[in-house]
Amino acid sequence: TKLRRLQGGKQAKVYVMRGVIRSSTYHERVAEHDVAGYFDKPVDVDALIAALKGQLGASYPSDTPAVTRTPARPLSAMTDVKGSITDVPFARLYGRIFQTRSTGALMLRRDSVKKIIFFQEGVPVFVKSNLIEECLGRVMVRERLITQRECDDSLLEKRRQPDLRQGEILMQMGSISRSNRDFALELQMQTKFFEPFAWPDGRYQLNETVHYDG
């Protein structure tokens, strides 16, 4: 938005890259800013170069240095598929998974807290957590999207309709819109994913045989 306000900004060709967390609505929101292209990480370098050549034409530099690509490797190719977060902090562990573009599940445990982060080609796509503070209703209350009373009522209704997700129940109640739900789901995933960055200790295990099936 700030770029578009600058002199000549409306004519600028903008490409967007998204790396850490993706949602079903992110592409739609990016499109509202009239971007020339969108790339998920890990970026297809050939596609990116082709897009830039298409925009720049003859002005694209012909002496562009060659790009060194890191071949994809399964989780088992990593030397430490399980261990201590004290020895390998979560930030470093995630960096290795992203660098190797691995697909599988990262299981984390610290005291009574348990998390499973599912990766597809190095990108986190879903996170399971047993922290009550990270449930969707609690996240929405903190963001003031719903009241605590609405959160409590939705949990009571979920007991009567266990097959429905809390977000769907809140929509049925008229407490939130679909866009509110999608926003909250993305925020919830970010909350679950970023929390282990602060862990001083804990255990981890990578499992390439467990995939997220949606």
XYZ file of N, CA and C in Angstrom:
642
model
N 0.832 -1.201 0.000
C 0.000 0.000 0.000
C 0.870 1.256 0.000
N 1.910 1.285 0.835
C 2.803 2.436 0.896
C 3.522 2.632 -0.440
N 3.916 1.537 -1.071
C 4.605 1.616 -2.352
C 3.706 2.248 -3.402
N 2.449 1.869 -3.415
C 1.518 2.407 -4.414
C 1.314 3.908 -4.253
N 1.529 4.425 -3.068
C 1.327 5.853 -2.816
C 2.507 6.704 -3.268
N 3.654 6.071 -3.483
C 4.830 6.808 -3.922
C 4.703 7.223 -5.385
N 5.504 8.205 -5.778
C 5.483 8.653 -7.165
C 5.914 7.490 -8.071
N 5.080 7.161 -9.009
C 5.350 6.044 -9.903
C 5.036 4.696 -9.308
N 4.553 4.687 -8.074
C 4.288 3.423 -7.394
C 3.182 2.607 -8.011
N 2.215 3.278 -8.606
C 1.096 2.554 -9.215
C 1.548 1.743 -10.423
N 2.637 2.155 -11.052
C 3.134 1.448 -12.237
C 4.152 0.354 -11.889
N 4.592 0.331 -10.646
C 5.623 -0.642 -10.258
C 5.067 -2.062 -10.287
N 5.881 -2.985 -10.805
C 5.512 -4.394 -10.838
C 6.015 -5.051 -9.546
N 5.107 -5.623 -8.792
C 5.437 -6.178 -7.479
C 5.230 -7.688 -7.492
N 6.251 -8.400 -7.010
C 6.151 -9.842 -6.822
C 6.216 -10.132 -5.324
N 5.384 -11.028 -4.873
C 5.272 -11.333 -3.456
C 5.720 -12.765 -3.210
N 6.499 -12.955 -2.133
C 6.919 -14.289 -1.711
C 6.419 -14.528 -0.305
N 5.904 -15.697 -0.088
C 5.345 -16.055 1.214
C 6.018 -17.319 1.685
N 6.565 -17.303 2.914
C 7.377 -18.440 3.299
C 6.965 -19.227 4.519
N 6.583 -18.544 5.589
C 6.441 -19.278 6.842
C 5.110 -19.998 6.930
N 4.043 -19.266 6.743
C 2.729 -19.860 6.912
C 1.811 -19.401 5.798
N 1.070 -20.365 5.259
C 0.153 -20.048 4.181
C -1.284 -20.305 4.618
N -2.225 -19.556 4.067
C -3.631 -19.807 4.319
C -4.380 -19.760 3.003
N -5.602 -20.278 3.017
C -6.387 -20.345 1.793
C -6.798 -18.963 1.295
N -6.798 -17.965 2.178
C -7.248 -16.636 1.786
C -6.091 -15.684 1.461
N -4.853 -16.131 1.689
C -3.723 -15.219 1.528
C -3.585 -14.760 0.085
N -3.735 -15.682 -0.862
C -3.625 -15.314 -2.272
C -4.655 -14.243 -2.626
N -5.868 -14.398 -2.107
C -6.930 -13.438 -2.415
C -6.591 -12.061 -1.869
N -6.064 -12.014 -0.660
C -5.728 -10.714 -0.054
C -4.562 -10.046 -0.770
N -3.590 -10.850 -1.228
C -2.467 -10.288 -1.980
C -2.945 -9.727 -3.305
N -3.896 -10.414 -3.941
C -4.394 -9.978 -5.246
C -5.045 -8.594 -5.174
N -5.552 -8.221 -4.012
C -6.185 -6.913 -3.850
C -5.201 -5.772 -4.061
N -3.897 -6.053 -3.949
C -2.872 -5.020 -4.086
C -2.273 -4.999 -5.495
N -2.923 -5.680 -6.434
C -2.518 -5.633 -7.842
C -1.065 -6.048 -8.022
N -0.720 -7.226 -7.505
C 0.644 -7.722 -7.653
C 0.798 -8.410 -9.003
N 2.034 -8.399 -9.504
C 2.305 -9.023 -10.801
C 2.444 -10.528 -10.689
N 2.823 -11.013 -9.499
C 2.988 -12.443 -9.329
C 3.121 -12.811 -7.871
N 2.880 -14.074 -7.571
C 2.909 -14.583 -6.196
C 3.689 -15.889 -6.196
N 4.614 -16.026 -5.262
C 5.416 -17.248 -5.157
C 5.424 -17.737 -3.716
N 5.151 -19.037 -3.552
C 5.310 -19.668 -2.248
C 6.739 -20.156 -2.105
N 7.275 -20.111 -0.893
C 8.589 -20.675 -0.633
C 8.451 -22.151 -0.301
N 9.433 -22.965 -0.670
C 10.647 -22.600 -1.411
C 10.321 -22.206 -2.848
N 10.913 -21.092 -3.276
C 10.567 -20.488 -4.568
C 11.142 -21.303 -5.713
N 10.324 -21.487 -6.751
C 10.803 -22.093 -7.995
C 11.630 -21.026 -8.711
N 12.952 -21.143 -8.635
C 13.842 -20.100 -9.153
C 13.646 -19.900 -10.647
N 13.474 -20.981 -11.384
C 13.286 -20.853 -12.830
C 12.023 -20.055 -13.147
N 10.949 -20.317 -12.391
C 9.698 -19.586 -12.613
C 9.861 -18.111 -12.260
N 10.613 -17.830 -11.186
C 10.852 -16.445 -10.793
C 11.652 -15.703 -11.861
N 12.713 -16.337 -12.353
C 13.542 -15.708 -13.391
C 12.732 -15.478 -14.653
N 11.902 -16.459 -15.015
C 11.064 -16.313 -16.209
C 10.100 -15.147 -16.054
N 9.544 -14.982 -14.846
C 8.624 -13.869 -14.601
C 9.340 -12.534 -14.712
N 10.549 -12.447 -14.161
C 11.314 -11.200 -14.232
C 11.719 -10.881 -15.666
N 12.116 -11.903 -16.402
C 12.461 -11.683 -17.812
C 11.250 -11.186 -18.598
N 10.087 -11.746 -18.266
C 8.869 -11.323 -18.945
C 8.537 -9.867 -18.691
N 8.833 -9.381 -17.490
C 8.548 -7.997 -17.151
C 9.618 -7.039 -17.658
N 10.897 -7.439 -17.544
C 11.998 -6.538 -17.880
C 12.396 -6.608 -19.348
N 12.103 -7.725 -20.004
C 12.431 -7.847 -21.422
C 13.921 -7.697 -21.679
N 14.261 -6.839 -22.619
C 15.658 -6.653 -23.026
C 16.507 -6.048 -21.917
N 15.891 -5.396 -20.946
C 16.656 -4.776 -19.864
C 17.072 -5.781 -18.794
N 16.616 -7.018 -18.895
C 17.019 -8.032 -17.919
C 18.502 -8.335 -18.113
N 19.327 -8.299 -17.058
C 20.778 -8.497 -17.207
C 21.090 -9.889 -17.737
N 21.970 -9.934 -18.718
C 22.322 -11.218 -19.330
C 23.406 -11.953 -18.569
N 24.092 -11.242 -17.652
C 25.192 -11.865 -16.914
C 24.770 -12.246 -15.500
N 23.499 -12.654 -15.347
C 23.009 -13.049 -14.035
C 23.757 -14.282 -13.542
N 24.301 -14.264 -12.335
C 25.052 -15.425 -11.832
C 24.174 -16.649 -11.685
N 24.789 -17.794 -11.840
C 24.049 -19.045 -11.712
C 23.564 -19.230 -10.282
N 22.409 -19.841 -10.141
C 21.824 -20.058 -8.839
C 22.115 -21.480 -8.382
N 22.634 -21.614 -7.170
C 22.900 -22.932 -6.609
C 21.660 -23.407 -5.864
N 21.105 -24.514 -6.295
C 19.876 -25.025 -5.700
C 20.199 -26.139 -4.700
N 19.490 -26.144 -3.620
C 19.647 -27.205 -2.624
C 18.681 -28.322 -2.956
N 19.168 -29.509 -3.282
C 18.256 -30.596 -3.628
C 17.408 -31.000 -2.438
N 16.165 -31.383 -2.727
C 15.272 -31.818 -1.664
C 15.768 -33.134 -1.084
N 15.712 -33.248 0.250
C 16.133 -34.471 0.905
C 15.074 -34.856 1.926
N 14.826 -36.152 2.109
C 13.863 -36.574 3.118
C 14.382 -36.291 4.514
N 13.500 -36.353 5.486
C 13.905 -36.085 6.860
C 15.007 -37.033 7.319
N 14.977 -38.267 6.829
C 15.973 -39.228 7.260
C 17.377 -38.849 6.819
N 17.493 -37.903 5.856
C 18.812 -37.476 5.408
C 19.477 -36.561 6.427
N 18.707 -36.034 7.377
C 19.268 -35.198 8.412
C 19.902 -36.086 9.472
N 21.007 -35.630 10.038
C 21.777 -36.484 10.940
C 21.164 -36.605 12.328
N 20.307 -35.658 12.704
C 19.734 -35.690 14.049
C 18.214 -35.649 13.976
N 17.587 -36.792 13.706
C 16.145 -36.838 13.554
C 15.423 -36.749 14.891
N 16.146 -36.887 15.994
C 15.552 -36.665 17.306
C 16.645 -36.213 18.270
N 16.211 -35.471 19.267
C 17.203 -34.980 20.207
C 16.634 -33.929 21.136
N 17.524 -33.114 21.685
C 17.160 -32.117 22.683
C 17.168 -30.718 22.073
N 16.171 -29.932 22.420
C 16.108 -28.547 21.962
C 17.184 -27.712 22.647
N 17.681 -28.183 23.770
C 18.810 -27.504 24.409
C 20.027 -27.540 23.505
N 20.225 -28.665 22.829
C 21.361 -28.819 21.915
C 21.077 -28.224 20.544
N 19.851 -28.388 20.075
C 19.452 -27.866 18.768
C 18.198 -27.015 18.961
N 18.343 -25.702 19.132
C 17.182 -24.834 19.332
C 16.183 -24.955 18.182
N 14.943 -24.663 18.489
C 13.882 -24.817 17.488
C 14.152 -23.993 16.235
N 14.698 -22.792 16.397
C 14.968 -21.942 15.232
C 15.954 -22.626 14.285
N 16.997 -23.241 14.840
C 17.982 -23.930 14.013
C 17.370 -25.181 13.380
N 16.548 -25.873 14.154
C 15.896 -27.078 13.656
C 14.980 -26.748 12.476
N 14.192 -25.696 12.636
C 13.305 -25.281 11.542
C 14.108 -24.869 10.320
N 15.234 -24.190 10.548
C 16.075 -23.788 9.424
C 16.572 -24.973 8.629
N 16.905 -26.055 9.325
C 17.376 -27.250 8.626
C 16.250 -27.887 7.816
N 15.062 -27.943 8.404
C 13.922 -28.529 7.698
C 13.596 -27.721 6.450
N 13.637 -26.388 6.587
C 13.349 -25.536 5.437
C 14.434 -25.676 4.374
N 15.685 -25.723 4.808
C 16.792 -25.808 3.857
C 16.750 -27.109 3.065
N 16.373 -28.194 3.718
C 16.319 -29.486 3.031
C 14.972 -29.726 2.351
N 14.058 -28.754 2.503
C 12.730 -28.850 1.890
C 12.073 -30.190 2.223
N 12.093 -30.519 3.480
C 11.601 -31.811 3.937
C 10.089 -31.817 4.130
N 9.510 -32.999 3.980
C 8.085 -33.214 4.201
C 7.928 -34.255 5.295
N 7.088 -33.964 6.265
C 6.882 -34.889 7.369
C 6.334 -34.158 8.579
N 6.507 -34.757 9.751
C 5.982 -34.186 10.990
C 7.101 -33.998 12.006
N 7.107 -32.840 12.615
C 8.055 -32.536 13.686
C 7.294 -32.593 15.002
N 7.651 -33.542 15.840
C 6.984 -33.711 17.125
C 7.814 -33.042 18.214
N 7.186 -32.143 18.967
C 7.852 -31.379 20.017
C 7.199 -31.664 21.368
N 8.033 -31.693 22.401
C 7.486 -31.881 23.747
C 8.346 -31.138 24.760
N 7.668 -30.379 25.618
C 8.345 -29.688 26.726
C 7.442 -29.774 27.940
N 7.878 -30.530 28.935
C 7.046 -30.805 30.112
C 5.715 -31.420 29.652
N 4.602 -30.778 29.944
C 3.305 -31.336 29.549
C 2.822 -30.827 28.194
N 3.587 -29.916 27.579
C 3.178 -29.328 26.301
C 3.615 -30.234 25.149
N 2.679 -30.526 24.261
C 2.968 -31.348 23.090
C 2.509 -30.615 21.832
N 3.348 -30.686 20.796
C 2.995 -30.079 19.515
C 3.464 -30.984 18.381
N 2.722 -30.945 17.284
C 3.141 -31.614 16.057
C 3.024 -30.595 14.937
N 4.131 -30.331 14.266
C 4.147 -29.383 13.149
C 4.333 -30.185 11.866
N 3.373 -30.065 10.960
C 3.436 -30.778 9.692
C 4.072 -29.876 8.636
N 5.037 -30.439 7.913
C 5.757 -29.693 6.878
C 5.521 -30.321 5.504
N 5.430 -29.459 4.511
C 5.417 -29.885 3.113
C 6.501 -29.099 2.389
N 7.513 -29.809 1.947
C 8.665 -29.201 1.279
C 9.248 -28.061 2.097
N 9.372 -28.287 3.391
C 10.005 -27.324 4.273
C 9.106 -26.226 4.800
N 7.852 -26.192 4.366
C 6.929 -25.130 4.778
C 5.910 -25.694 5.763
N 5.740 -25.082 6.937
C 4.727 -25.562 7.878
C 3.329 -25.320 7.338
N 2.506 -26.359 7.351
C 1.156 -26.243 6.797
C 0.070 -26.462 7.844
N 0.436 -27.080 8.961
C -0.569 -27.300 10.011
C 0.155 -27.600 11.317
N -0.451 -27.162 12.435
C 0.141 -27.382 13.746
C -0.922 -27.889 14.712
N -0.623 -28.988 15.393
C -1.463 -29.482 16.479
C -0.811 -29.109 17.804
N -1.631 -28.735 18.770
C -1.100 -28.319 20.068
C -2.093 -28.696 21.161
N -1.586 -29.054 22.342
C -2.473 -29.353 23.463
C -2.585 -28.180 24.440
N -2.043 -27.013 24.060
C -2.153 -25.826 24.903
C -3.553 -25.217 24.770
N -4.260 -25.117 25.876
C -5.609 -24.548 25.842
C -5.577 -23.106 25.364
N -4.513 -22.387 25.715
C -4.414 -20.975 25.331
C -4.346 -20.800 23.811
N -4.022 -21.876 23.096
C -3.872 -21.779 21.649
C -5.090 -22.316 20.890
N -6.166 -22.650 21.608
C -7.377 -23.078 20.912
C -7.990 -21.876 20.207
N -8.775 -22.137 19.181
C -9.281 -21.055 18.339
C -10.094 -20.035 19.126
N -10.939 -20.519 20.032
C -11.771 -19.598 20.799
C -10.958 -18.639 21.639
N -9.916 -19.150 22.307
C -9.067 -18.293 23.131
C -8.352 -17.239 22.276
N -7.890 -17.660 21.105
C -7.221 -16.718 20.198
C -8.179 -15.612 19.784
N -9.420 -15.969 19.490
C -10.400 -14.975 19.037
C -10.800 -14.035 20.166
N -10.848 -14.549 21.394
C -11.148 -13.686 22.538
C -10.035 -12.659 22.730
N -8.782 -13.105 22.624
C -7.654 -12.172 22.777
C -7.663 -11.107 21.693
N -8.113 -11.486 20.486
C -8.180 -10.520 19.389
C -9.465 -9.699 19.421
N -10.305 -9.977 20.399
C -11.591 -9.289 20.564
C -12.513 -9.477 19.368
N -12.388 -10.636 18.745
C -13.312 -10.994 17.670
C -14.605 -11.558 18.244
N -14.502 -12.170 19.426
C -15.676 -12.667 20.134
C -15.496 -12.374 21.617
N -16.575 -12.520 22.369
C -16.495 -12.343 23.819
C -16.207 -13.685 24.486
N -15.822 -13.635 25.748
C -15.601 -14.869 26.486
C -16.887 -15.670 26.586
N -18.005 -14.985 26.695
C -19.306 -15.664 26.769
C -19.583 -16.417 25.473
N -19.293 -15.804 24.350
C -19.498 -16.481 23.063
C -18.571 -17.683 22.923
N -17.373 -17.544 23.426
C -16.432 -18.661 23.396
C -16.952 -19.827 24.233
N -17.424 -19.525 25.444
C -17.950 -20.565 26.328
C -19.182 -21.234 25.721
N -20.068 -20.431 25.129
C -21.282 -20.979 24.507
C -20.933 -21.889 23.339
N -19.921 -21.510 22.566
C -19.536 -22.334 21.413
C -18.954 -23.669 21.864
N -18.249 -23.671 22.994
C -17.693 -24.921 23.517
C -18.802 -25.844 24.019
N -19.833 -25.246 24.630
C -20.978 -26.049 25.061
C -21.690 -26.657 23.854
N -21.826 -25.871 22.802
C -22.485 -26.369 21.596
C -21.651 -27.454 20.931
N -20.339 -27.339 21.016
C -19.462 -28.348 20.419
C -19.638 -29.699 21.100
N -19.968 -29.698 22.367
C -20.251 -30.959 23.055
C -21.484 -31.626 22.479
N -22.445 -30.805 22.022
C -23.649 -31.361 21.412
C -23.432 -31.724 19.955
N -22.484 -31.018 19.316
C -22.172 -31.299 17.908
C -20.663 -31.523 17.767
N -20.163 -32.652 18.243
C -18.706 -32.879 18.261
C -18.068 -32.935 16.879
N -18.844 -33.180 15.846
C -18.280 -33.258 14.490
C -17.992 -31.881 13.893
N -18.541 -30.829 14.486
C -18.331 -29.480 13.986
C -17.127 -28.839 14.671
N -16.399 -28.031 13.910
C -15.286 -27.278 14.480
C -15.823 -26.031 15.175
N -15.034 -25.500 16.093
C -15.487 -24.347 16.860
C -15.758 -23.147 15.960
N -14.913 -22.971 14.935
C -15.134 -21.855 14.023
C -16.465 -21.954 13.300
N -16.844 -23.171 12.896
C -18.123 -23.365 12.214
C -19.291 -23.073 13.153
N -19.140 -23.494 14.404
C -20.191 -23.246 15.393
C -20.363 -21.752 15.633
N -19.248 -21.031 15.740
C -19.329 -19.582 15.957
C -19.980 -18.885 14.772
N -19.748 -19.407 13.560
C -20.422 -18.847 12.391
C -21.916 -19.131 12.448
N -22.292 -20.346 12.868
C -23.706 -20.683 13.019
C -24.382 -19.783 14.048
N -23.633 -19.447 15.095
C -24.173 -18.584 16.145
C -24.311 -17.143 15.691
N -23.688 -16.806 14.553
C -23.702 -15.433 14.077
C -22.685 -14.552 14.760
N -21.736 -15.164 15.475
C -20.743 -14.391 16.217
C -19.621 -13.878 15.338
N -19.315 -14.591 14.258
C -18.219 -14.200 13.362
C -18.630 -14.427 11.919
N -17.904 -13.766 11.015
C -18.084 -13.988 9.586
C -17.068 -15.023 9.112
N -17.199 -15.461 7.890
C -16.246 -16.416 7.330
C -14.844 -15.803 7.269
N -14.762 -14.539 6.893
C -13.444 -13.890 6.819
C -12.820 -13.777 8.206
N -13.637 -13.521 9.229
C -13.134 -13.494 10.600
C -12.574 -14.852 10.998
N -13.295 -15.903 10.615
C -12.834 -17.250 10.952
C -11.503 -17.568 10.276
N -11.413 -17.232 8.973
C -10.180 -17.519 8.239
C -9.002 -16.740 8.816
N -9.252 -15.494 9.176
C -8.200 -14.679 9.798
C -7.755 -15.307 11.112
N -8.730 -15.733 11.924
C -8.411 -16.312 13.226
C -7.668 -17.637 13.085
N -8.019 -18.436 12.084
C -7.336 -19.708 11.869
C -5.870 -19.491 11.499
N -5.618 -18.498 10.663
C -4.236 -18.199 10.301
C -3.464 -17.689 11.513
N -4.097 -16.824 12.295
C -3.445 -16.299 13.492
C -3.193 -17.405 14.503
N -4.143 -18.330 14.618
C -3.973 -19.453 15.540
C -2.765 -20.306 15.146
N -2.626 -20.564 13.854
C -1.495 -21.368 13.406
C -0.183 -20.649 13.669
N -0.152 -19.357 13.440
C 1.060 -18.588 13.724
C 1.397 -18.649 15.210
N 0.385 -18.529 16.062
C 0.592 -18.586 17.506
C 1.185 -19.929 17.917
N 0.623 -21.011 17.383
C 1.122 -22.358 17.707
C 2.549 -22.550 17.207
N 2.825 -22.031 16.008
C 4.129 -22.270 15.389
C 5.240 -21.456 16.048
N 4.984 -20.203 16.360
C 6.046 -19.335 16.872
C 6.372 -19.583 18.342
N 5.449 -20.160 19.101
C 5.670 -20.352 20.532
C 6.920 -21.168 20.858
N 7.236 -22.255 20.128
C 8.440 -23.036 20.458
C 9.761 -22.305 20.233
N 9.752 -21.183 19.500
C 10.986 -20.429 19.324
C 11.546 -19.962 20.675
N 10.683 -19.841 21.674
C 11.110 -19.365 22.994
C 11.443 -20.509 23.949
N 11.326 -21.750 23.489
C 11.597 -22.873 24.385
C 13.093 -22.959 24.707
N 13.475 -22.963 25.980
C 14.888 -23.138 26.332
C 15.308 -24.604 26.352
N 14.312 -25.489 26.432
C 14.606 -26.918 26.461
C 13.404 -27.682 25.921
N 13.532 -28.994 25.898
C 12.478 -29.835 25.363
C 13.066 -30.920 24.482
N 12.199 -31.723 23.884
C 12.629 -32.799 23.014
C 11.946 -32.658 21.660
N 12.593 -33.180 20.628
C 12.001 -33.154 19.293
C 12.269 -34.478 18.592
N 11.409 -34.768 17.618
C 11.598 -35.942 16.774
C 10.964 -35.674 15.416
N 11.713 -35.941 14.368
C 11.224 -35.770 13.002
C 10.754 -37.119 12.471
N 9.618 -37.131 11.812
C 9.060 -38.372 11.280
C 8.600 -38.146 9.849
N 9.287 -38.755 8.893
C 8.959 -38.566 7.482
C 7.781 -39.412 7.031
N 7.325 -40.333 7.870
C 6.231 -41.215 7.474
C 4.868 -40.639 7.821
N 4.841 -39.562 8.608
C 3.580 -38.936 9.006
C 3.380 -37.674 8.189
N 2.309 -37.634 7.387
C 2.024 -36.481 6.542
C 0.675 -35.891 6.906
N 0.531 -34.610 6.672
C -0.754 -33.938 6.913
C -1.681 -34.228 5.748
N -2.867 -34.750 6.060
C -3.798 -35.143 5.010
C -4.953 -34.159 4.849
N -4.861 -33.004 5.524
C -5.917 -31.997 5.386
C -7.158 -32.330 6.160
